Every structure is written in C-alpha cells, then in structure tokens.
PDB file of C-alpha atoms in Angstrom:
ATOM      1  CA  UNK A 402      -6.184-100.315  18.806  1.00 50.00           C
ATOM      2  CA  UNK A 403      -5.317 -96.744  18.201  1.00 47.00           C
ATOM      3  CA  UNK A 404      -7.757 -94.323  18.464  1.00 49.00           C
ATOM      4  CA  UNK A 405      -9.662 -93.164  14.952  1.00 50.00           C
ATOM      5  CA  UNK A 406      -8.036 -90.051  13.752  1.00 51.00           C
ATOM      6  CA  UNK A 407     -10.075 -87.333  15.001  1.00 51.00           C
ATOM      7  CA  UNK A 408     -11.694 -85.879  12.175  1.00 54.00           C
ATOM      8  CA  UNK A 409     -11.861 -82.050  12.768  1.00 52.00           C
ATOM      9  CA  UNK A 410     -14.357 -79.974   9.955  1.00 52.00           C
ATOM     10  CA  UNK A 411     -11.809 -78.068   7.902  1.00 55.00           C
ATOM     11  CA  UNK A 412     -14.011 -74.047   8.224  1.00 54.00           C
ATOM     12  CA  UNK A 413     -15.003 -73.540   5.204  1.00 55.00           C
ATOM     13  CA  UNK A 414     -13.018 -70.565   2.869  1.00 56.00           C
ATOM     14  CA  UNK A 415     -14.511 -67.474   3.919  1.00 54.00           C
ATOM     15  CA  UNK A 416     -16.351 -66.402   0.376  1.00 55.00           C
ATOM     16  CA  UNK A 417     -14.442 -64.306  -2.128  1.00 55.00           C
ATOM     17  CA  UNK A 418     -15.455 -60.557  -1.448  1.00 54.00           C
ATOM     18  CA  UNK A 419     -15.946 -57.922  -3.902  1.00 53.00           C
ATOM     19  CA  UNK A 420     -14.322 -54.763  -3.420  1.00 50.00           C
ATOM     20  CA  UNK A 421     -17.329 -52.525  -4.383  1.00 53.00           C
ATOM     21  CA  UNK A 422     -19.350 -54.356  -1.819  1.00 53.00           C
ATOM     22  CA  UNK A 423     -16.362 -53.257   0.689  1.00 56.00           C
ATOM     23  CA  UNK A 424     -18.409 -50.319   2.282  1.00 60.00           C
ATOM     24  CA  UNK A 425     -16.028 -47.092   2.551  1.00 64.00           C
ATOM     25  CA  UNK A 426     -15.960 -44.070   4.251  1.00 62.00           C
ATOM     26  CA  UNK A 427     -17.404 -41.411   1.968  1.00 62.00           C
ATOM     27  CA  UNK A 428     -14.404 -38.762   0.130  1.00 60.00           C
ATOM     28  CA  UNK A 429     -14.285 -35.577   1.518  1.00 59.00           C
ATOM     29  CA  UNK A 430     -15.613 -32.680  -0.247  1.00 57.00           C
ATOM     30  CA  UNK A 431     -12.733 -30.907  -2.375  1.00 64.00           C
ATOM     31  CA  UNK A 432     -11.548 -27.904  -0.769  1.00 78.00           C
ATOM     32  CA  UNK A 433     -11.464 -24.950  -2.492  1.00 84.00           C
ATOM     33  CA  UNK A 434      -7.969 -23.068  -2.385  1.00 91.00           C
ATOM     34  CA  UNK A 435      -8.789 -19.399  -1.090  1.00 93.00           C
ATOM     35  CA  UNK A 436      -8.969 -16.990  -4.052  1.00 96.00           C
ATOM     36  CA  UNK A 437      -6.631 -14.082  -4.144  1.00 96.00           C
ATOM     37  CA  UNK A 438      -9.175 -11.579  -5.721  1.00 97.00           C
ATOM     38  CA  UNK A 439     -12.511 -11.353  -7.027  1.00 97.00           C
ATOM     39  CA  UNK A 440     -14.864 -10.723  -9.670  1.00 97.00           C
ATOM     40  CA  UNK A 441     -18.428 -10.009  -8.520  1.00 96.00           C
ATOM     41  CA  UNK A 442     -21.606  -9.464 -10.473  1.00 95.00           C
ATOM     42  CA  UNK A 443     -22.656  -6.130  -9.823  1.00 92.00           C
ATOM     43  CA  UNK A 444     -26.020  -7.442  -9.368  1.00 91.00           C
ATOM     44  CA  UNK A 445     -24.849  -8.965  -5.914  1.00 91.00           C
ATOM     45  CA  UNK A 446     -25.266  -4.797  -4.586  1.00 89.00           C
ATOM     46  CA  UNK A 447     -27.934  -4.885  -2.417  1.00 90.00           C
ATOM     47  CA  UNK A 448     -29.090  -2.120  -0.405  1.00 88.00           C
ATOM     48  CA  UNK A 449     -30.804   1.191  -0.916  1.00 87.00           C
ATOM     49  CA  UNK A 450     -27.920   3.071   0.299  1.00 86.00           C
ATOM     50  CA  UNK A 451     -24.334   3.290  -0.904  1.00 85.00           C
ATOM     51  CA  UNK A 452     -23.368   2.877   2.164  1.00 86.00           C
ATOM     52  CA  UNK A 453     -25.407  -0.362   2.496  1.00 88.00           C
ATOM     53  CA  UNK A 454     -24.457  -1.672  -1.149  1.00 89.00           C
ATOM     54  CA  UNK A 455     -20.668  -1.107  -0.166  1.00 89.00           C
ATOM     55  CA  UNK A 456     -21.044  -3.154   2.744  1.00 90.00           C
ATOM     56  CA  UNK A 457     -23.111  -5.984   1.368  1.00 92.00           C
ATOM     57  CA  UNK A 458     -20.439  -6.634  -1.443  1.00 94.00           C
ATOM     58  CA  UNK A 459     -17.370  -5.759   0.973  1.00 94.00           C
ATOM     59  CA  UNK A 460     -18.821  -8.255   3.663  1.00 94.00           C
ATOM     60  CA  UNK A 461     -18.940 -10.674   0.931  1.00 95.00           C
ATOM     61  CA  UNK A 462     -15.676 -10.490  -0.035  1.00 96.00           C
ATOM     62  CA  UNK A 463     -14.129 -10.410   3.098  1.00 95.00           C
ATOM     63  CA  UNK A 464     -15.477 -13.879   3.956  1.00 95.00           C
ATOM     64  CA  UNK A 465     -14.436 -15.338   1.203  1.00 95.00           C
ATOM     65  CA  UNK A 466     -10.862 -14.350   0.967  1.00 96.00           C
ATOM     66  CA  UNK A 467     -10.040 -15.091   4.387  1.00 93.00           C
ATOM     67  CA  UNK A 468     -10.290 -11.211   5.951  1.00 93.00           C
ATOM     68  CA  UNK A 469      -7.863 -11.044   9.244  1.00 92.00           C
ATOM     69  CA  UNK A 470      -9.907  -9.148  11.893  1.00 90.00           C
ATOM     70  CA  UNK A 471      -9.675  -5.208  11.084  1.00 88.00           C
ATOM     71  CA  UNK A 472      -9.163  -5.977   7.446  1.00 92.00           C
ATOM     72  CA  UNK A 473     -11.635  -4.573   4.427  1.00 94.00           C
ATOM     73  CA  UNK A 474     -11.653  -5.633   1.504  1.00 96.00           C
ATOM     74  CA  UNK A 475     -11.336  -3.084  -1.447  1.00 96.00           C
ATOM     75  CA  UNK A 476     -14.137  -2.730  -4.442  1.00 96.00           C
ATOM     76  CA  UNK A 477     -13.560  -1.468  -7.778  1.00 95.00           C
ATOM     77  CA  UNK A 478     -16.580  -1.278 -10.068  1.00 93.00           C
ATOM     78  CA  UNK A 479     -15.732  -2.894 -13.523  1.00 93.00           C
ATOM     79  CA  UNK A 480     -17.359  -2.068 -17.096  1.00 85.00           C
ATOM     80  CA  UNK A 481     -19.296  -4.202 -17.941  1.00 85.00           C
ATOM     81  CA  UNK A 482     -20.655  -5.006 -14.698  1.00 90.00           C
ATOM     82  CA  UNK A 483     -18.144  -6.714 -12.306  1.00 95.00           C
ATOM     83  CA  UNK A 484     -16.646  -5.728  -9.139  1.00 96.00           C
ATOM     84  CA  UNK A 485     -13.180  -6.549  -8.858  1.00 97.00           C
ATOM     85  CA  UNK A 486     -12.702  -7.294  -4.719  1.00 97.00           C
ATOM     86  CA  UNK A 487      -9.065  -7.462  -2.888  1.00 97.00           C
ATOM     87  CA  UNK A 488      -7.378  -6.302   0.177  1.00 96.00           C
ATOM     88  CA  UNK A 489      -4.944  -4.307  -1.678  1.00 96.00           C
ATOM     89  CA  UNK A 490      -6.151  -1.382  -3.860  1.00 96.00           C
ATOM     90  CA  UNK A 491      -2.865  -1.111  -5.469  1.00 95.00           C
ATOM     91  CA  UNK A 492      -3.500  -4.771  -6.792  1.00 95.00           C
ATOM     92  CA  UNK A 493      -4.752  -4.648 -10.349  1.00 96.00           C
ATOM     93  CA  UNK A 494      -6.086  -7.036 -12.910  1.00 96.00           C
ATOM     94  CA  UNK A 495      -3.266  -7.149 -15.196  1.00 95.00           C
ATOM     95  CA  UNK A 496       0.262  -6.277 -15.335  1.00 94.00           C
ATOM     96  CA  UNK A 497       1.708  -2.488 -16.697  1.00 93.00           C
ATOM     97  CA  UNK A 498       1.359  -2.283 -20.331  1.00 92.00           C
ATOM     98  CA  UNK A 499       4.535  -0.265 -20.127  1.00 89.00           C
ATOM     99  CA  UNK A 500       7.559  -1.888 -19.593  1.00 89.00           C
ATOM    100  CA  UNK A 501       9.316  -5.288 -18.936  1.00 91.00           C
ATOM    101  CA  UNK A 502       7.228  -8.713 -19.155  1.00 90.00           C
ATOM    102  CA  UNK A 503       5.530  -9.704 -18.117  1.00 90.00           C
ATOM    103  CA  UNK A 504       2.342  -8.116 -19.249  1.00 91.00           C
ATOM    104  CA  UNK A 505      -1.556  -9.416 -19.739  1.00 92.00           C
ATOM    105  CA  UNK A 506      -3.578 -11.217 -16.470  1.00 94.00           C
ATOM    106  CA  UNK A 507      -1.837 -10.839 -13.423  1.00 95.00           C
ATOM    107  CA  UNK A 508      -5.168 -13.630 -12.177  1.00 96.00           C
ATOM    108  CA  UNK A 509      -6.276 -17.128 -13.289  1.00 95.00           C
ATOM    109  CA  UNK A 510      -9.949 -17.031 -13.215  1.00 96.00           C
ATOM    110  CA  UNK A 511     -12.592 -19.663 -11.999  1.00 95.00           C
ATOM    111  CA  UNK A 512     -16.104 -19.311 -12.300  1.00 95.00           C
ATOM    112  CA  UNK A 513     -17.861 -20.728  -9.136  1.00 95.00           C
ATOM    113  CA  UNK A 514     -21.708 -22.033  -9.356  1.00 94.00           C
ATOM    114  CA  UNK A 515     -22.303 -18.161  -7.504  1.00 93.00           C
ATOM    115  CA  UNK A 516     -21.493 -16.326 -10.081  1.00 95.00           C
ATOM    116  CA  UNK A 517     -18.420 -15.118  -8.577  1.00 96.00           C
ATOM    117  CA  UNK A 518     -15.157 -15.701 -10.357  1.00 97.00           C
ATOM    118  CA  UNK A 519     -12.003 -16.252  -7.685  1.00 97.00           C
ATOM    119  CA  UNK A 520      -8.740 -15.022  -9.096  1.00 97.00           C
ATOM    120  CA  UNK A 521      -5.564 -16.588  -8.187  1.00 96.00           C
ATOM    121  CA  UNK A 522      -2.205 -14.903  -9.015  1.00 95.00           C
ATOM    122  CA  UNK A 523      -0.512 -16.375 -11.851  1.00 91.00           C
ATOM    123  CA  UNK A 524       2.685 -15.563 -10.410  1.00 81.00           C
ATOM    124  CA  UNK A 525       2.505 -17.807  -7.076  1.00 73.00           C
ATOM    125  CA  UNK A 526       1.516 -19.868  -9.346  1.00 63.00           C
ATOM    126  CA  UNK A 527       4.744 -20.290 -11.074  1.00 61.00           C
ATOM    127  CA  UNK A 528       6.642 -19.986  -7.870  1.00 61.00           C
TER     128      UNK A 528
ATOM    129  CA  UNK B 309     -24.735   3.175  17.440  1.00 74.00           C
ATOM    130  CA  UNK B 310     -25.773   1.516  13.898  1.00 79.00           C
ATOM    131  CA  UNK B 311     -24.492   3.216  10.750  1.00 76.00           C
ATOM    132  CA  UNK B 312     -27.294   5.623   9.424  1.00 80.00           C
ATOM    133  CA  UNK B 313     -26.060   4.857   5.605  1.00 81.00           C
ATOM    134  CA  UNK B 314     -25.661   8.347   5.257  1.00 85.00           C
ATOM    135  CA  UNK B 315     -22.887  10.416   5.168  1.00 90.00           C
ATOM    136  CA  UNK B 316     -21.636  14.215   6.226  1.00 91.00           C
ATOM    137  CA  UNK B 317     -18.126  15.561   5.988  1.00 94.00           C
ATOM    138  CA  UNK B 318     -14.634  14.399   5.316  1.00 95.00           C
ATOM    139  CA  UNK B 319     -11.400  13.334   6.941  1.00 94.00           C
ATOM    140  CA  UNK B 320      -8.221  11.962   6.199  1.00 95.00           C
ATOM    141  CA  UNK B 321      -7.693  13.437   2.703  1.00 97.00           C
ATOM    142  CA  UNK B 322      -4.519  12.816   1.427  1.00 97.00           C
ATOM    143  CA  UNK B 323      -2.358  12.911  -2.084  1.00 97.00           C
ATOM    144  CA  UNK B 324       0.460  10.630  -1.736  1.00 96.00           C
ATOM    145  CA  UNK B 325       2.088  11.836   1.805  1.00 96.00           C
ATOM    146  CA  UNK B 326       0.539  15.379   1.341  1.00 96.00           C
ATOM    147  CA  UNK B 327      -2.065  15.320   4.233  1.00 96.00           C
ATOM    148  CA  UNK B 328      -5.174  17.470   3.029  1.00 96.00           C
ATOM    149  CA  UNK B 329      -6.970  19.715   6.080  1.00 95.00           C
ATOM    150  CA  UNK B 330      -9.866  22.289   6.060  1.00 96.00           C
ATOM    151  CA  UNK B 331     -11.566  20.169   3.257  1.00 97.00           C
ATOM    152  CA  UNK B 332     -14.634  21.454   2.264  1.00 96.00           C
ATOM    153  CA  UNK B 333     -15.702  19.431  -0.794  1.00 97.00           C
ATOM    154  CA  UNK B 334     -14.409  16.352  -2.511  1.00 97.00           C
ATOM    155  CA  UNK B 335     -15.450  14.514  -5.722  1.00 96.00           C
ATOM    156  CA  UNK B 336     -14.750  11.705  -7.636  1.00 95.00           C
ATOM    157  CA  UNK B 337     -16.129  11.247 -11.121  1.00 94.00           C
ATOM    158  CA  UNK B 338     -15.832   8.155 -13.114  1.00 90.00           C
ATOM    159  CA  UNK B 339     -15.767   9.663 -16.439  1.00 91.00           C
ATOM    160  CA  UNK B 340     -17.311   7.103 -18.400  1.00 91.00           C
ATOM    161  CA  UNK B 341     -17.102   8.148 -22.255  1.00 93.00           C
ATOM    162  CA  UNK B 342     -20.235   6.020 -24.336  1.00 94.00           C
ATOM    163  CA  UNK B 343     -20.935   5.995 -27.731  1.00 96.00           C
ATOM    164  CA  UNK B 344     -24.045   4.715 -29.303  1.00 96.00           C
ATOM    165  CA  UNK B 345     -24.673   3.641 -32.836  1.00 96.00           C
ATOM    166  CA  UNK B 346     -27.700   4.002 -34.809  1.00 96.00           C
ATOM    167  CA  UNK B 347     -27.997   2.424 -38.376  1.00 95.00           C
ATOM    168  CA  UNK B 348     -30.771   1.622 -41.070  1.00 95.00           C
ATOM    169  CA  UNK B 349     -34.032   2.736 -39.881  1.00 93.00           C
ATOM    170  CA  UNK B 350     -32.872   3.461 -36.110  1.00 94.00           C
ATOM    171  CA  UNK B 351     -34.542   6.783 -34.685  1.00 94.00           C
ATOM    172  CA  UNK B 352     -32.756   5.458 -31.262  1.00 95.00           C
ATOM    173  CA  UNK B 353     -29.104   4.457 -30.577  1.00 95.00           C
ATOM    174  CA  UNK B 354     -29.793   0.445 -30.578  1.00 96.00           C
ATOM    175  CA  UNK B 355     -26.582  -0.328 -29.332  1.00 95.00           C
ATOM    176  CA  UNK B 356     -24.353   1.814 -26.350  1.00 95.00           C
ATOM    177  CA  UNK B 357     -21.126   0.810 -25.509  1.00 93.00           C
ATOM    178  CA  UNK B 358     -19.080   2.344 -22.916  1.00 91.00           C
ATOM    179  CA  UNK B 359     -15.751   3.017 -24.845  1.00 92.00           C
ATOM    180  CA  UNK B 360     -13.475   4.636 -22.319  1.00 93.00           C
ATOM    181  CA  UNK B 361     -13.229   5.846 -18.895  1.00 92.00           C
ATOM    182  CA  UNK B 362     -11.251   8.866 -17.448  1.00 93.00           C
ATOM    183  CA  UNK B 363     -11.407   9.007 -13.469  1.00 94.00           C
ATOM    184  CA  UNK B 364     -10.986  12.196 -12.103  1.00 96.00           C
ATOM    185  CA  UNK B 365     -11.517  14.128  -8.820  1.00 97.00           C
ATOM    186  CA  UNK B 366     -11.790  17.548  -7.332  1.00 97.00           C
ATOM    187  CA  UNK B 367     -10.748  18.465  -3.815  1.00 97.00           C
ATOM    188  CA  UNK B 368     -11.391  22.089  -2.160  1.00 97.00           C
ATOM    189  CA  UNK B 369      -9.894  23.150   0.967  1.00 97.00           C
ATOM    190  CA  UNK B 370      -9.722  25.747   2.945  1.00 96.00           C
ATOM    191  CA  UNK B 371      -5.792  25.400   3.269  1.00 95.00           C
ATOM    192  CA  UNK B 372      -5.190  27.060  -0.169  1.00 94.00           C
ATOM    193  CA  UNK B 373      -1.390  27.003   0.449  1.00 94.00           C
ATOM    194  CA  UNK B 374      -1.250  23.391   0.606  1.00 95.00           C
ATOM    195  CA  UNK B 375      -2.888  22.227  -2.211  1.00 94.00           C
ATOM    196  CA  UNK B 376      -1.566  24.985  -4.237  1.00 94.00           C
ATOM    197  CA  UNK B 377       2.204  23.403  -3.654  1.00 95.00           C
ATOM    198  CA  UNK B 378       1.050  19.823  -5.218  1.00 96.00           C
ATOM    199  CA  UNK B 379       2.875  20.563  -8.779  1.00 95.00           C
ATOM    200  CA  UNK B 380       0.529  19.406 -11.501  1.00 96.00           C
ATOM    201  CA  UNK B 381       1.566  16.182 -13.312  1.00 97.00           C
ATOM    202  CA  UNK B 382       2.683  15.092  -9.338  1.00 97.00           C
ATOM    203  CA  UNK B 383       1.538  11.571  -9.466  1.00 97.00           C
ATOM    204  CA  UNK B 384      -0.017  10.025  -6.032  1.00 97.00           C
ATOM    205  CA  UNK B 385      -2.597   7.782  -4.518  1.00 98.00           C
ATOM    206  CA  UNK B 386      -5.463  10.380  -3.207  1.00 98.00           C
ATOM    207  CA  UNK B 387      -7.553   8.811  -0.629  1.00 97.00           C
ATOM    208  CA  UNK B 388     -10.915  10.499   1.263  1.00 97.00           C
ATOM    209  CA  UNK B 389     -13.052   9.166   3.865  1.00 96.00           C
ATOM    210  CA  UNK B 390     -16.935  10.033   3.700  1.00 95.00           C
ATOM    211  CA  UNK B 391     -17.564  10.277   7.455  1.00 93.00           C
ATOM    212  CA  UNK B 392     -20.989   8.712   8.770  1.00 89.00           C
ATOM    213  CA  UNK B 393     -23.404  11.357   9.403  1.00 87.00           C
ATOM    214  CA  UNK B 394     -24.155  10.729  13.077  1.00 89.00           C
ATOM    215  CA  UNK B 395     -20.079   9.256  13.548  1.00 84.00           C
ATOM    216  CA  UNK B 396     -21.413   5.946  13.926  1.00 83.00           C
ATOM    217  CA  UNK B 397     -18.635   3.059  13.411  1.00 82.00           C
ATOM    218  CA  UNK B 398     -18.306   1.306  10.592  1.00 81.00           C
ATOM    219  CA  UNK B 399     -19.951   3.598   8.841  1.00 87.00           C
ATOM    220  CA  UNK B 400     -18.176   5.729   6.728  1.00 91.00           C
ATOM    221  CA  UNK B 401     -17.534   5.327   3.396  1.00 93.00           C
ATOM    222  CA  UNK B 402     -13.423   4.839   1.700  1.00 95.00           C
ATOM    223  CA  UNK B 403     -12.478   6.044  -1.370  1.00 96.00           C
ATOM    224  CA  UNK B 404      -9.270   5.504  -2.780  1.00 97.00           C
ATOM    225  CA  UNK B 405      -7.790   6.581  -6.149  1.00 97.00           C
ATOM    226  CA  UNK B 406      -4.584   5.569  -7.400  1.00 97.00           C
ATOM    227  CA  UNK B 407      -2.389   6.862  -9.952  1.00 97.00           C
ATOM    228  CA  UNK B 408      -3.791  10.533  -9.165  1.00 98.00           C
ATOM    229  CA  UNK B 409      -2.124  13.125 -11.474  1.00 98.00           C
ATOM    230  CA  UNK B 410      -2.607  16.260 -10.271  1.00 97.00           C
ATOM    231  CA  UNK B 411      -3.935  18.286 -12.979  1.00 95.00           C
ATOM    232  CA  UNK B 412      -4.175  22.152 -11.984  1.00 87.00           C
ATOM    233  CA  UNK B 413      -5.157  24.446  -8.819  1.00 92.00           C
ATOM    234  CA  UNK B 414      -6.700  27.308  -8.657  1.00 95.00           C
ATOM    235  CA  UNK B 415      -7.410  29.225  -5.422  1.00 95.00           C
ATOM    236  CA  UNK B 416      -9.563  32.256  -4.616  1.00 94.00           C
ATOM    237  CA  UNK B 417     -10.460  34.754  -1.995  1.00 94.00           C
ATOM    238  CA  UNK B 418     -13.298  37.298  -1.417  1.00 94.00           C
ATOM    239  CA  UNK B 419     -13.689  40.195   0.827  1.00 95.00           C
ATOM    240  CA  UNK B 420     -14.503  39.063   4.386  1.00 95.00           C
ATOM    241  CA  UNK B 421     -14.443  36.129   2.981  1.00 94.00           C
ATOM    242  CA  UNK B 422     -12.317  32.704   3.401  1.00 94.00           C
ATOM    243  CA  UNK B 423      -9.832  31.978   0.439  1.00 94.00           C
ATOM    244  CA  UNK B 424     -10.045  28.429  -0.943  1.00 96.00           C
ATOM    245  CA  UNK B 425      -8.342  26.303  -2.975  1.00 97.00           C
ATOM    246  CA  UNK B 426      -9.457  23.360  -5.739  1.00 97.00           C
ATOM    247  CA  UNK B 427      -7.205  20.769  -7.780  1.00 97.00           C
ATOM    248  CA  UNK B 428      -8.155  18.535 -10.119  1.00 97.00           C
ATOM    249  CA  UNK B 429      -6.611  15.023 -10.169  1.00 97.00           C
ATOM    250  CA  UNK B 430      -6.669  12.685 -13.469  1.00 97.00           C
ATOM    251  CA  UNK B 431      -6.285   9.226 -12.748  1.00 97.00           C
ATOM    252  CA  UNK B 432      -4.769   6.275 -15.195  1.00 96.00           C
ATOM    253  CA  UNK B 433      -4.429   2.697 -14.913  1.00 96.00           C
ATOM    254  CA  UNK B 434      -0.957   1.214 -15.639  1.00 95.00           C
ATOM    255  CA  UNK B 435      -3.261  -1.713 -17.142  1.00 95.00           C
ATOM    256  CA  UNK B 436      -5.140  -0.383 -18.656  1.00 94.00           C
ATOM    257  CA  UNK B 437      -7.960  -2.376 -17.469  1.00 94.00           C
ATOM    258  CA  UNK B 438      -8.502  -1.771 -13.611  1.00 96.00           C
ATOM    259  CA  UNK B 439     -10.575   1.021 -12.741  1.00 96.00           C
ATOM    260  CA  UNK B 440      -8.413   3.332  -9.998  1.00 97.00           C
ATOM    261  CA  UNK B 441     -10.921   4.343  -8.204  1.00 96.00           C
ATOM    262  CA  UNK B 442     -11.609   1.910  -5.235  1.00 95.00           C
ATOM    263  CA  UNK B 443     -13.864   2.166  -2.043  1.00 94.00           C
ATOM    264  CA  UNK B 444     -14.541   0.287   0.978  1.00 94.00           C
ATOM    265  CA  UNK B 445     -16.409   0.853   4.045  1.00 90.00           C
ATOM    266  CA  UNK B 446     -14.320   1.409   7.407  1.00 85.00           C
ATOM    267  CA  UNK B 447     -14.362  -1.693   9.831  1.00 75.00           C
TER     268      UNK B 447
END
C-alpha cells in the first residue's frame, strides 16, 4: 500500500499590506536655491556704530548668498526702508529706463519667514 | 587688532580710472527731497513722504591739478575708503557711488598756504529706482 500523500500546510497568504502603514524614510527638507540679491529690513542694522551696523547687515548677506572667501557683499539703503545686498554694486534693481527692452525688475522676489526677500535674476531665469 | 568702529582718513579715492591723492575731505550726501502734507485742521504735517532723492558728493584734495582736469558732466563710478582709526583690518568703511557726474571744481590758494581743490559729483540711477550710493566694510 502506497504511502498517504504527505499532506504539507499550504503557509498561509502573507496579509494584504497597506501602503500608508509602509513606514518611509522622511522627505528631505526643500532646498532653497541661493538668491542672487537681497532686500533687507533696515531694522536688521544693529550696532551703535556705522561701522558695526555695516558689518552686521554685510555679514548677513554674505552668508546667505554664498560669499567666496575675500568677497563683501555691497549695501544700498532703499526708501522706504530696505537694504538692497549684492556682490556687485553696479547690479541694480531694475533695468535702464532708457533704451532697448527690456525694462522694469531685473529680480523675482520671495519673501522668506525672516523678513528678507531673495531676488533671483529674471534673466537666468529665461535662459 | 579688533576694528575700533571708528574711522580717520581716506585712501583709495578714485573717479572712474582718475586715482584721487592728497585727499583731505570727502562727502557723500543722500539728498533726500520730503514733502509733507497738512490738511483740515492739521497744525503738523500728518503725512511725510520722501519724494525724490539726489546723491551727491564732494571731494577736496590737495592735488588741485588733478581734480581740476575731471571735465564736468564726466560720468564715473567714484569710490572712497573710510580708513579705521587705529588701521585695524576689516575695519574700514567702502563707499561706492556710481553714475558720478562730475558737476564743477573749484580750487583755491592762500598765502603760505596749501592750494586745494573741491568737485562736486551728482549721481543718477539708470533705473531709476536703485540708490547709487553703496558701502561695504573691507574684509
């Protein structure tokens, strides 16, 4: 007589798993392109010097767009209290009003949760 | 040495490629223009507004030749450093105005005296928006 037919448990289907239970590694923080200019509230000046309130806002700028070592960053105080910050003094706001197009903001600006607004020229923009 | 946040003399003056030596005084002035308004029962402006701004500077030297052969209307970046007051590094002050018109010269001598020289630059803004004069602190 032949032996039985070994009966061998079929394992059971692993359960169904939801996706959100799935646990994932966490998204990174956005990264914030580095701004090409900036527009700081005056009230950022601290200092009781000019010397010192120069420095304050120039150190501040410097860090954020990316100074190379040796490099300052230029201030020019605004009406209407803003201090427009870039390494290039010739660098304005907005294009010549005299002359071919195109004219108007040379900048995009965002407003960051600081205060600050970073600039980013439209024209690499549209490169 | 730490910079003393004060500053005493001058250095690297310049107008364009015009290097600028015995300097004895610069200034820059940022000619703000405001107008107030006063209406009903006001005995005070209630409102101010800043409604232009003309940058200008003044430069004396005691090189009168020099500055006297900028022609006025010559158009140029001027640039001054504010040295620190004990030389310390990083502690004197940049200024930088662009679009400099040189307005007019005059120049002067007394008796036993030095002769000087003074110009007066007008600055624009080809925006019409960004103020030309500038300043940073040397690294």
């Amino acid at each position: 007589m032949p032996d039985p037919t070994p009966i061998v448990a079929t394992p059971a289907p692993a359960p169904a798993v939801s996706p959100a239970a799935t646990p994932t590694a966490p998204a990174p923080a956005p990264t914030i392109p580095t701004p090409d200019a900036l527009l700081i509230p005056a009230s950022m000046k601290k200092g009781a010097t000019q010397r010192e309130r120069a420095d304050t806002v120039c150190s501040l700028a410097e860090s954020i767009l990316g100074a190379k070592p040796g490099q300052t960053a230029f201030i020019t105080v605004q009406p209407g209290g803003w201090m427009f910050a870039r390494f290039d003094f010739n660098d304005k706001l907005g294009y010549p009003t005299v002359g071919p197009p195109p004219h108007g903001d040379r900048y995009v600006w965002k407003t960051q949760p600081s205060g600050i607004r970073y600039g980013y020229l439209k024209e690499k923009a549209n490169a | 040495m730490a910079a003393t946040n004060l500053q005493k003399n001058w250095k690297d003056v310049s107008h364009g490629s015009v290097d600028l030596t015995r300097v004895t005084n610069v200034s820059f002035d940022l000619g703000g223009q405001n107008q107030g308004f006063a209406g009903d029962n006001d005995i005070f402006n209630s409102v101010v507004v800043n409604m232009m701004n003309s940058p200008t500077a003044s430069v004396t030297t005691g090189d009168p030749a020099t500055l006297m052969a900028i022609a006025p209307g010559t158009d140029a970046t001027l640039s001054a450093t504010h040295i620190d007051a004990k030389g310390a590094t990083g502690g004197d002050i940049i200024y930088v105005l662009t679009n400099a018109v040189a307005q007019g010269g005059q120049t002067s001598g007394g008796h036993a005296e030095f002769g000087t020289a003074t110009m007066q630059f007008m600055a624009y803004a080809p925006d019409g928006q960004t103020n030309p004069l500038s300043f940073t602190r040397s690294a």
